[in-house]
XYZ file of C-alpha atoms in Angstrom:
689
model
C 42.695 17.356 16.465
C 41.307 19.490 18.605
C 38.176 18.307 20.306
C 37.047 21.741 21.376
C 33.831 21.387 19.403
C 32.915 18.437 22.533
C 33.447 20.819 25.373
C 29.834 21.965 25.740
C 28.535 18.293 26.239
C 28.269 16.458 29.738
C 30.321 13.021 30.306
C 27.606 10.979 28.964
C 26.848 12.818 26.098
C 30.279 12.875 24.894
C 30.729 9.236 25.302
C 27.891 8.772 22.871
C 29.660 11.076 20.437
C 32.808 9.489 20.642
C 31.765 5.821 20.580
C 33.901 3.836 18.050
C 35.585 6.781 16.661
C 39.311 7.238 16.082
C 39.902 3.395 16.151
C 43.177 1.841 14.559
C 43.593 1.468 11.219
C 40.252 3.277 10.578
C 38.207 0.454 11.887
C 34.562 1.304 12.431
C 32.985 0.932 15.911
C 30.196 -1.734 16.680
C 26.426 -1.147 17.207
C 25.386 1.677 19.760
C 22.158 2.254 21.338
C 21.810 6.088 22.781
C 18.670 6.028 25.127
C 17.968 9.718 25.664
C 15.834 10.615 28.140
C 12.952 13.440 27.313
C 14.994 16.716 27.579
C 18.251 15.334 27.632
C 19.652 16.896 24.296
C 19.164 13.949 22.013
C 19.176 15.977 19.254
C 22.113 18.252 20.018
C 24.177 14.593 20.790
C 23.460 13.059 17.759
C 24.329 16.265 15.598
C 27.714 16.344 17.465
C 28.002 12.356 16.860
C 28.100 13.077 12.780
C 29.947 16.170 12.839
C 32.604 14.348 15.004
C 32.443 11.259 12.432
C 33.138 13.807 9.749
C 35.649 15.895 11.485
C 37.710 12.368 12.533
C 37.692 11.855 8.890
C 34.513 9.865 7.770
C 33.471 10.814 4.112
C 29.950 12.732 4.726
C 28.844 11.215 1.508
C 28.753 7.788 3.126
C 26.845 8.478 6.143
C 23.130 7.920 6.407
C 21.014 9.978 8.808
C 17.538 8.946 8.974
C 14.670 10.966 11.069
C 11.044 10.785 11.429
C 10.757 14.142 9.222
C 12.308 15.901 6.477
C 12.335 19.033 8.829
C 14.083 17.257 11.310
C 16.528 15.976 8.824
C 16.988 19.744 7.825
C 17.532 20.639 11.237
C 19.991 18.211 11.947
C 21.957 18.597 8.802
C 22.068 22.504 9.945
C 23.316 21.833 13.158
C 25.896 19.369 11.698
C 27.311 22.151 9.385
C 27.530 24.370 12.330
C 29.567 22.133 14.560
C 32.373 21.182 12.285
C 32.545 24.642 10.715
C 33.817 25.844 14.158
C 36.721 23.047 13.719
C 37.398 23.162 10.139
C 36.971 26.743 9.423
C 36.963 27.658 5.762
C 37.841 23.836 4.659
C 34.132 23.565 5.850
C 32.655 24.616 2.607
C 33.127 21.689 0.683
C 31.342 19.908 3.333
C 28.175 21.906 3.110
C 26.414 19.774 0.799
C 28.086 16.443 1.150
C 25.769 15.255 4.002
C 23.569 13.883 1.011
C 21.629 11.405 2.643
C 19.907 12.597 5.412
C 15.990 12.331 5.412
C 13.169 10.078 6.201
C 13.135 6.197 6.081
C 10.296 6.608 3.583
C 12.021 9.319 1.796
C 15.843 7.833 1.781
C 13.607 4.622 0.411
C 12.339 6.440 -2.565
C 15.870 7.451 -3.754
C 17.370 3.979 -3.216
C 14.175 2.630 -4.981
C 14.840 5.215 -7.965
C 18.593 4.017 -7.945
C 17.943 0.381 -7.971
C 14.711 0.112 -10.123
C 15.880 -1.660 -12.852
C 17.166 -4.331 -10.676
C 14.205 -5.015 -9.076
C 11.533 -4.918 -12.003
C 10.471 -1.053 -11.164
C 9.538 1.528 -13.439
C 12.055 4.566 -12.144
C 9.421 6.750 -13.178
C 6.872 5.818 -10.350
C 4.919 8.287 -8.229
C 3.851 8.213 -4.844
C 0.364 7.988 -3.628
C -0.437 9.991 -0.422
C -2.966 8.100 2.089
C -6.237 9.862 0.490
C -5.169 8.755 -2.867
C -4.585 5.348 -1.650
C -7.920 5.010 -0.093
C -9.480 6.158 -3.214
C -7.423 3.734 -5.326
C -8.671 0.988 -2.644
C -12.041 2.196 -3.333
C -11.891 1.733 -7.064
C -10.701 -1.797 -6.630
C -13.244 -2.643 -4.085
C -16.206 -1.159 -6.280
C -14.656 -3.269 -9.229
C -14.693 -6.588 -7.029
C -18.213 -6.208 -6.341
C -17.704 -5.603 -2.521
C -19.489 -2.066 -2.190
C -22.829 -3.919 -2.946
C -22.691 -6.891 -0.808
C -25.731 -7.515 1.412
C -24.067 -6.734 4.919
C -21.478 -3.796 5.398
C -18.296 -4.530 3.833
C -15.561 -2.336 5.613
C -14.892 1.456 4.379
C -12.103 2.428 2.020
C -10.279 3.857 4.952
C -10.738 0.714 7.278
C -9.256 -1.536 4.238
C -6.226 0.625 3.530
C -5.488 0.678 7.328
C -5.511 -3.189 7.666
C -3.483 -3.507 4.866
C -1.077 -0.921 6.110
C -0.815 -2.708 9.490
C -0.275 -5.978 8.097
C 2.631 -4.673 5.922
C 4.505 -2.732 8.750
C 4.061 -5.111 11.445
C 5.107 -8.161 9.265
C 1.615 -9.769 10.853
C -0.507 -12.359 8.980
C -3.648 -10.751 7.782
C -5.604 -13.296 10.445
C -3.590 -12.202 13.068
C -4.138 -8.562 12.454
C -8.173 -8.798 11.929
C -7.893 -10.717 15.300
C -5.974 -8.312 17.428
C -7.267 -4.741 15.860
C -10.287 -5.295 14.030
C -12.275 -8.224 15.029
C -15.731 -6.821 13.393
C -13.880 -7.196 9.928
C -12.669 -11.255 10.739
C -15.651 -12.605 8.637
C -14.556 -10.491 5.679
C -10.891 -12.388 5.992
C -11.128 -13.923 2.270
C -12.565 -10.996 0.860
C -9.777 -8.629 2.128
C -7.205 -10.932 0.904
C -8.455 -11.017 -2.514
C -9.158 -7.207 -2.372
C -5.458 -6.700 -1.212
C -3.897 -8.562 -3.990
C -6.199 -6.746 -6.775
C -5.064 -3.278 -4.912
C -1.295 -4.357 -5.589
C -1.748 -5.438 -9.013
C -3.685 -1.963 -9.598
C -0.621 0.026 -8.020
C 1.742 -1.868 -10.467
C -0.131 -1.571 -13.614
C -0.208 2.166 -13.069
C 3.121 2.316 -11.871
C 2.312 3.918 -8.472
C 3.586 3.177 -4.939
C 1.859 4.152 -1.602
C 3.795 4.835 1.947
C 3.898 1.357 2.645
C 5.304 0.382 -0.952
C 8.587 2.610 0.061
C 9.535 0.289 2.954
C 8.072 -2.783 1.549
C 10.021 -2.537 -1.499
C 13.072 -1.333 0.082
C 12.950 -4.510 2.498
C 12.193 -6.724 -0.498
C 15.190 -5.583 -2.181
C 17.892 -6.012 0.451
C 16.276 -9.416 1.278
C 18.524 -10.476 -1.762
C 21.996 -10.765 -0.079
C 23.848 -9.239 -3.279
C 21.870 -5.864 -3.178
C 21.889 -6.029 0.387
C 25.333 -5.943 0.742
C 25.604 -3.507 -2.478
C 23.221 -0.746 -0.548
C 25.042 -1.380 2.931
C 28.285 -0.775 1.347
C 27.196 2.596 0.259
C 27.310 3.677 3.824
C 29.733 3.394 6.513
C 27.719 4.662 9.301
C 23.887 4.664 9.794
C 22.614 6.564 12.370
C 18.497 6.608 13.269
C 16.762 9.035 15.407
C 13.523 8.224 17.281
C 14.424 4.663 17.173
C 11.306 3.793 19.450
C 8.849 4.591 16.783
C 10.022 2.261 14.144
C 8.035 -0.593 12.945
C 9.134 -4.023 12.164
C 9.568 -3.297 8.775
C 11.921 -0.680 9.253
C 13.847 -2.474 11.856
C 14.102 -5.643 9.337
C 15.447 -3.009 6.758
C 18.504 -1.757 9.400
C 19.498 -5.218 10.302
C 19.891 -6.221 6.211
C 21.712 -3.405 5.906
C 24.081 -3.607 8.585
C 23.699 -7.275 9.796
C 26.767 -7.132 12.071
C 26.263 -3.914 13.258
C 29.318 -1.997 12.645
C 28.486 1.782 12.179
C 24.809 1.857 13.267
C 23.998 4.053 15.997
C 20.339 4.582 16.858
C 18.836 7.051 19.387
C 15.735 6.970 21.468
C 13.464 6.574 24.542
C 11.239 3.442 25.299
C 9.517 5.596 27.683
C 8.156 7.788 24.452
C 7.096 5.119 22.382
C 3.719 6.255 21.680
C 2.855 5.303 17.925
C 1.679 1.670 18.078
C -1.322 2.545 16.130
C 1.266 3.267 13.140
C 2.447 -0.257 13.997
C 5.620 1.290 15.839
C 6.836 -1.633 17.990
C 8.479 -0.700 21.396
C 10.385 -4.245 20.999
C 12.613 -2.750 18.412
C 14.774 -0.643 21.210
C 14.058 -2.923 23.734
C 15.586 -5.866 21.832
C 18.311 -4.060 19.696
C 21.244 -4.526 22.222
C 20.571 -8.624 22.023
C 20.425 -8.310 18.374
C 24.141 -8.502 18.089
C 26.986 -10.583 19.260
C 28.424 -9.214 21.371
C 25.426 -7.265 22.216
C 25.375 -3.209 21.497
C 26.587 -0.853 23.697
C 23.958 1.085 25.554
C 24.693 4.625 27.040
C 21.795 6.279 28.836
C 21.582 10.148 28.679
C 19.607 11.005 31.903
C 20.509 14.779 32.822
C 17.290 16.867 31.711
C 17.949 20.225 30.513
C 14.118 21.176 30.057
C 12.251 20.489 33.589
C 12.365 21.486 37.184
C 13.260 18.705 39.526
C 9.768 18.554 41.059
C 8.153 17.794 37.665
C 10.640 15.436 36.645
C 10.377 13.596 40.006
C 6.394 13.465 39.291
C 7.326 12.042 35.609
C 9.764 9.419 36.983
C 7.465 8.342 39.182
C 4.675 7.471 36.452
C 7.140 5.842 34.582
C 8.919 3.659 37.424
C 5.627 1.614 37.463
C 6.277 0.617 33.800
C 6.271 -3.028 33.581
C 9.342 -3.113 31.164
C 11.948 -0.564 30.199
C 15.534 0.662 30.144
C 16.085 2.087 33.875
C 16.998 5.555 34.127
C 16.436 8.152 36.540
C 15.980 11.482 34.433
C 17.645 14.335 36.933
C 18.549 18.343 36.556
C 20.186 21.199 38.190
C 16.884 23.098 37.812
C 15.388 23.200 41.300
C 12.025 24.549 42.338
C 9.912 24.803 44.912
C 6.728 24.391 43.000
C 5.228 20.775 42.438
C 2.890 19.791 39.517
C -0.548 20.345 40.235
C -3.424 17.860 40.363
C -6.345 20.077 39.884
C -9.955 18.960 40.631
C -12.758 20.713 38.857
C -16.403 20.034 38.815
C -16.833 19.451 34.940
C -15.166 20.386 31.559
C -16.795 23.909 31.686
C -15.004 24.660 34.706
C -11.763 22.867 33.556
C -11.703 25.234 30.212
C -12.305 28.314 32.859
C -9.437 27.090 35.279
C -6.993 26.700 32.233
C -8.170 30.013 30.464
C -7.648 32.220 33.788
C -4.378 30.280 34.452
C -2.854 31.021 30.891
C -4.242 34.623 31.317
C -2.290 34.785 34.711
C 0.825 33.694 33.212
C 0.768 36.208 30.626
C 0.190 38.837 33.299
C 3.328 37.771 34.691
C 5.297 37.766 31.534
C 4.847 34.204 29.841
C 3.646 34.548 26.197
C 0.472 32.538 25.444
C 2.778 30.803 22.384
C 5.099 29.542 25.332
C 2.161 27.778 27.223
C 0.451 24.592 25.657
C -2.867 22.677 26.442
C -2.205 19.059 25.739
C -5.173 16.457 25.653
C -5.145 12.635 24.707
C -7.852 13.104 21.807
C -8.619 16.229 19.547
C -12.255 16.109 20.452
C -11.236 16.916 24.400
C -10.534 20.338 23.701
C -14.143 21.253 22.507
C -15.296 23.224 25.844
C -11.855 25.210 25.988
C -11.973 26.044 22.105
C -15.289 27.792 23.259
C -14.284 29.800 26.248
C -11.189 30.830 23.787
C -12.917 32.143 21.440
C -15.641 33.877 24.189
C -12.792 35.562 25.881
C -10.816 36.336 22.804
C -7.751 34.530 22.880
C -6.240 33.451 19.758
C -4.954 29.807 19.643
C -3.499 27.283 17.032
C -4.557 23.564 17.109
C -2.504 20.952 16.143
C -3.870 18.115 14.545
C -6.623 19.929 12.406
C -6.843 19.791 8.645
C -3.553 19.251 7.064
C -2.526 21.754 4.428
C -2.450 18.809 1.708
C -5.923 17.518 2.452
C -7.761 20.629 1.086
C -9.303 19.954 -2.031
C -7.755 22.922 -4.227
C -4.206 21.995 -3.412
C -4.986 18.316 -4.344
C -6.213 19.453 -7.519
C -2.993 21.297 -8.261
C -0.845 18.559 -6.859
C -3.031 15.978 -9.090
C -2.146 17.672 -12.032
C 1.644 17.599 -11.765
C 1.255 13.939 -10.721
C -0.774 13.132 -13.973
C 2.225 14.689 -15.969
C 4.681 12.616 -13.939
C 2.920 9.439 -14.216
C -0.516 10.048 -16.861
C -0.685 6.007 -15.930
C -2.044 7.039 -12.316
C -5.783 6.774 -12.524
C -6.751 8.215 -9.425
C -5.277 11.490 -10.030
C -6.761 11.256 -13.829
C -10.010 10.690 -12.242
C -9.795 13.821 -9.910
C -8.417 15.902 -12.791
C -10.882 15.341 -15.590
C -13.976 15.568 -13.361
C -12.949 19.140 -12.743
C -13.835 20.103 -16.254
C -17.369 20.669 -16.570
C -19.403 18.159 -18.686
C -17.274 15.569 -17.712
C -18.487 12.689 -15.211
C -17.171 9.605 -14.003
C -18.240 7.359 -17.132
C -16.228 9.897 -19.492
C -13.229 9.840 -17.296
C -12.931 6.172 -17.038
C -13.633 5.923 -20.741
C -10.608 8.434 -21.622
C -8.433 6.622 -18.729
C -9.077 3.237 -20.387
C -7.981 4.491 -23.676
C -4.640 5.774 -22.097
C -3.885 2.573 -20.600
C -3.803 0.540 -23.750
C -1.027 2.882 -25.339
C 2.330 2.839 -25.155
C 2.438 7.004 -24.535
C -0.609 7.946 -22.835
C -0.215 11.621 -23.189
C -0.337 11.119 -26.892
C -3.014 8.539 -26.982
C -5.201 11.650 -25.097
C -4.115 14.249 -27.321
C -5.102 12.061 -30.535
C -8.463 11.014 -29.251
C -11.606 13.131 -29.775
C -12.842 15.506 -26.909
C -15.972 14.604 -25.360
C -19.033 16.286 -26.702
C -19.765 18.236 -23.436
C -16.375 19.243 -22.378
C -15.970 21.809 -25.549
C -13.009 24.157 -25.280
C -12.417 22.964 -21.523
C -11.232 19.510 -22.484
C -8.803 21.242 -25.342
C -7.131 23.421 -22.736
C -6.858 20.579 -20.249
C -4.865 18.551 -23.094
C -2.415 21.531 -23.975
C -1.522 22.120 -20.320
C -0.552 18.471 -19.875
C 1.598 18.598 -23.035
C 2.935 21.894 -21.966
C 4.107 20.974 -18.793
C 5.248 17.195 -19.933
C 7.455 19.127 -22.281
C 9.176 21.022 -19.326
C 10.408 24.067 -21.893
C 9.557 26.274 -18.809
C 11.648 24.401 -16.539
C 10.938 23.970 -12.570
C 9.395 25.455 -10.750
C 7.735 27.786 -13.670
C 5.759 24.455 -14.588
C 3.719 25.145 -11.154
C 2.650 28.580 -12.244
C 1.389 27.248 -15.653
C -0.722 24.419 -13.573
C -1.966 27.524 -11.389
C -2.823 29.524 -14.256
C -4.692 27.025 -15.574
C -6.591 25.807 -12.585
C -7.525 29.230 -11.264
C -10.794 29.473 -13.804
C -11.802 26.152 -12.207
C -11.224 27.269 -8.844
C -13.504 30.383 -9.237
C -16.227 28.140 -10.806
C -15.772 25.680 -8.068
C -15.309 27.257 -4.788
C -17.347 30.307 -3.316
C -14.317 31.118 -1.379
C -11.671 31.109 -4.269
C -9.691 34.216 -3.510
C -8.795 32.793 0.025
C -8.154 29.375 -1.646
C -5.898 31.368 -4.300
C -3.649 32.496 -1.475
C -2.699 28.853 -0.660
C -2.002 27.925 -4.339
C 0.696 30.952 -4.201
C 2.183 29.320 -1.049
C 2.384 26.150 -2.787
C 4.515 27.672 -5.322
C 6.588 29.402 -2.934
C 6.851 26.137 -1.192
C 7.833 24.523 -4.666
C 10.856 26.713 -5.233
C 12.999 25.323 -2.694
C 13.163 21.821 -4.714
C 15.433 21.198 -7.721
C 12.620 19.195 -9.533
C 8.955 18.249 -10.018
C 9.837 15.057 -9.225
C 11.538 15.698 -6.010
C 8.973 18.295 -5.076
C 6.320 15.807 -5.606
C 8.226 13.124 -3.363
C 9.202 14.948 -0.502
C 5.669 16.782 -0.171
C 4.175 13.251 -0.384
C 6.086 11.829 2.161
C 6.479 14.734 4.779
C 3.541 17.076 4.251
C 3.318 20.632 6.460
C 1.038 19.878 9.252
C -1.070 22.973 8.305
C -1.199 26.263 5.894
C 0.736 27.926 9.184
C 3.262 25.641 8.696
C 4.452 27.416 5.804
C 2.871 30.576 5.821
C 3.488 31.685 9.288
C 0.567 31.778 12.283
C -2.841 31.845 11.095
C -3.614 35.238 12.994
C -3.309 38.660 12.973
C -2.180 38.598 16.368
C 1.575 38.396 17.283
C 0.635 35.849 19.700
C -1.338 32.646 20.264
C -1.925 29.583 22.671
C -0.982 26.227 21.136
C -3.425 23.167 21.708
C -2.313 20.047 20.944
C -2.840 16.316 21.102
C -0.047 14.552 22.985
C 0.806 12.701 19.923
C 1.441 16.144 18.105
C 3.101 17.382 21.158
C 5.945 15.129 21.221
C 9.490 16.467 20.743
C 8.219 19.962 21.844
C 8.631 21.670 25.301
C 6.479 25.003 26.740
C 7.463 26.907 29.692
C 3.777 25.927 30.902
C 1.647 22.942 30.231
C -1.943 21.973 31.368
C -3.182 18.620 30.531
C -6.713 18.040 30.257
C -8.681 15.231 31.495
C -6.446 13.250 33.682
C -9.027 10.748 34.494
C -9.547 7.125 33.596
C -11.471 6.774 30.494
C -9.291 9.782 28.824
C -5.858 8.729 30.343
C -5.743 5.577 29.695
C -8.560 5.875 26.967
C -11.290 3.460 27.163
C -10.551 2.095 23.747
C -6.574 2.113 24.676
C -7.257 -0.218 27.885
C -7.889 -3.596 26.382
C -4.391 -5.375 26.717
C -1.162 -5.070 28.767
C 0.682 -3.640 25.928
C -2.048 -0.861 25.178
C -2.014 -0.297 28.978
C 1.712 0.379 29.036
C 1.595 2.821 25.862
C -0.926 4.732 27.576
C 0.994 5.459 30.433
C 4.016 6.528 28.262
C 1.503 8.906 26.486
C 1.200 10.565 30.086
C 4.803 10.493 30.414
C 5.251 12.209 27.287
C 2.829 15.122 28.273
C 4.307 15.527 31.608
C 7.881 15.916 30.228
C 6.965 18.658 27.704
C 6.728 21.224 30.663
C 9.548 23.549 31.814
C 8.590 25.468 34.674
C 4.740 24.733 35.147
C 2.782 21.811 34.893
C -1.030 21.494 35.649
C -2.796 18.236 35.596
C -6.654 18.789 35.407
C -9.099 16.065 36.713
C -12.580 17.079 35.781
C -15.159 14.988 38.302
C -17.660 14.728 35.554
C -17.211 14.971 31.796
C -18.984 14.051 28.565
C -18.236 10.694 27.007
C -18.023 10.105 23.257
C -18.386 6.562 23.409
C -20.556 4.919 20.513
C -22.452 2.918 23.020
C -23.543 5.786 25.581
C -26.912 6.131 25.984
C -29.029 8.377 28.138
C -27.055 11.235 30.024
C -23.688 10.716 28.400
C -21.823 12.695 31.545
C -19.853 10.166 33.440
C -18.124 10.473 37.120
C -14.570 9.941 36.531
C -11.805 8.985 39.150
C -8.150 9.998 38.759
C -5.914 8.035 36.194
C -4.759 4.902 37.478
C -1.124 6.110 36.572
C -1.273 8.483 39.368
C -2.058 5.949 42.157
C -2.118 7.131 45.785
C 1.819 6.476 46.786
C 2.603 8.981 43.934
C 0.394 11.816 45.448
C 3.428 13.297 47.627
C 4.967 14.107 44.020
C 2.127 16.787 43.462
C 0.007 19.677 44.680
C -3.266 18.933 45.155
C -5.961 21.158 45.124
C -9.724 21.993 43.620
C -11.243 24.706 41.775
C -12.603 27.077 42.501
C -10.915 27.099 45.682
C -12.943 30.066 47.500
C -16.436 31.126 47.271
C -17.140 33.035 43.869
C -19.971 35.279 45.507
C -20.291 37.546 42.273
C -21.166 34.388 40.360
C -23.475 32.795 43.035
C -21.064 29.896 43.385
C -20.317 27.990 46.682
C -17.169 26.564 48.012
C -16.856 23.168 46.872
C -14.715 22.080 49.752
C -16.450 23.801 52.770
C -19.064 22.030 54.653
C -22.011 23.758 55.000
C -24.754 21.509 56.018
C -23.577 18.312 58.248
C -26.300 15.878 56.678
C -24.875 12.744 57.737
C -25.155 14.190 61.743
C -28.766 15.010 60.727
C -29.543 11.711 59.266
C -28.019 9.911 62.589
C -30.079 12.528 64.805
C -33.531 11.337 63.237
C -33.085 8.054 65.205
C -31.765 9.453 68.554
């Protein structure tokens, strides 16, 4: 068959795409690790590999493709379809829906757990808690055990959930997690162990799983050799994107599915491993080749299609100092005379003014605002800049703010659908019932206790007398539960029924009801893209939109806006111009991330990720004085900073070094920061001569 669809690939990309394909007797190739440097066409290469497998005879229904967001999986699937459509022409139509097993680890896990539920003692009608619901359930259990009334302060529900989650995902003993990440909680070790045991029992009695369970149950399932062989046998090829962001639990699942590595391809970049706070382990990708015998093949993609050579030279210089990594030197044919800028400014106010002036200057030269981004290590670092942008009437979007599904009214709507799906879910039931006038925690608890005792919880609720103070609102509540549960309207009409019931409560509870109502209509629009209520609730919980603007367009009337983003949120993105704030010790690396060698190395990778987001123009801004947010700061919380340790003196030749403002600003009464006006040293020496 013609390989015309591979002609656009460079030689290393093509090696990665063709690896193990077309072997004699239909044999499947061994394990492959693709080290894909920043901007090296990773997504394009992986999509071509999947398409090439299909074109070469692989059954797309037996290909498992896992990415780290549902949207990434959808985009990958679209690219695959476009590629093999060029090759197969009219015959490609039958393949369109065949790549059915493309999704996130958690989404694929949820599907497989429903398929194998009866074999592992799980009710297939389980519902999935998001992080907030999980924290609420943890709090219920915490309260029931009396830990909320201890003489000394017990860890909060969020901290308890974070400890539990890290222990599960990192596959570490509780004592190790407490010592390494939560030393202030070490004294509560036994109570936390009791709490987590009760939390697990509560989830099981209510037929709910949390995010971590989707991986933990999957890992436990493939811990049985027969089930592992059966599940692994469903897929000839397993491909994993962003492998550097996987945790130990995810790696153990992969090894159980494909213990010999046949048909296993993982793609990633150890230099972009920046999610250890989510229990991701850079060791997964570093140790992958040696996990098989013979070792996995390694193909490195080091040609960068994004950045100019001076930007890459500086980024390479930073990452070359890493303690351990796969050796690669990113290179590009995009030449430029402009080196990245290291810009010294007096303080955060000047930093904000410098960024705004350069952004507007770029705009006048033809670069749209949305082609420019300002990145920072922590969300609060952009405070001064946001004030300056607002003052100058420059629209912006900040990534890392309130999530769409975190807003109270959206959670209320989803709670109704979740409660219909699983009436044993006490967290959503408790939330819903207290929306009703005259219903408080005690009344809701009593109703939920009654429901828990019956084989059909909704029938028990319908047959129970309404609370005396709830009136007609209780009757209407029970009616909407029964109506949506019956499913006569079908999906997605059920969500409209839920909205019409909820709207009077929305108006009663929130002053800005009309604004929030627009979000509910948007939620309906999102729901129409899913085949069923169960699929909608599962996918939306596992991969929620970052903000309302993700689904509804930009949150401004302006057609253009500047991007503000944390470095973590910027991963995988690119912009024409990038400004990185606070490139000083204490911010990069963060004071909180400078404890161990592993933490320091991850902070170095964060700087590398930020630098490699820039295509043409990169500015690293160094305020000489900045405001600290540390808990222990006293008195004047402004500190004097030094350039980040990740750019030592020997790398300075890779940058253009400058200060701002660079010339006297007479109109504003400013002095030139670099010109010596008074030689004080000479005067002091003269005093003694």
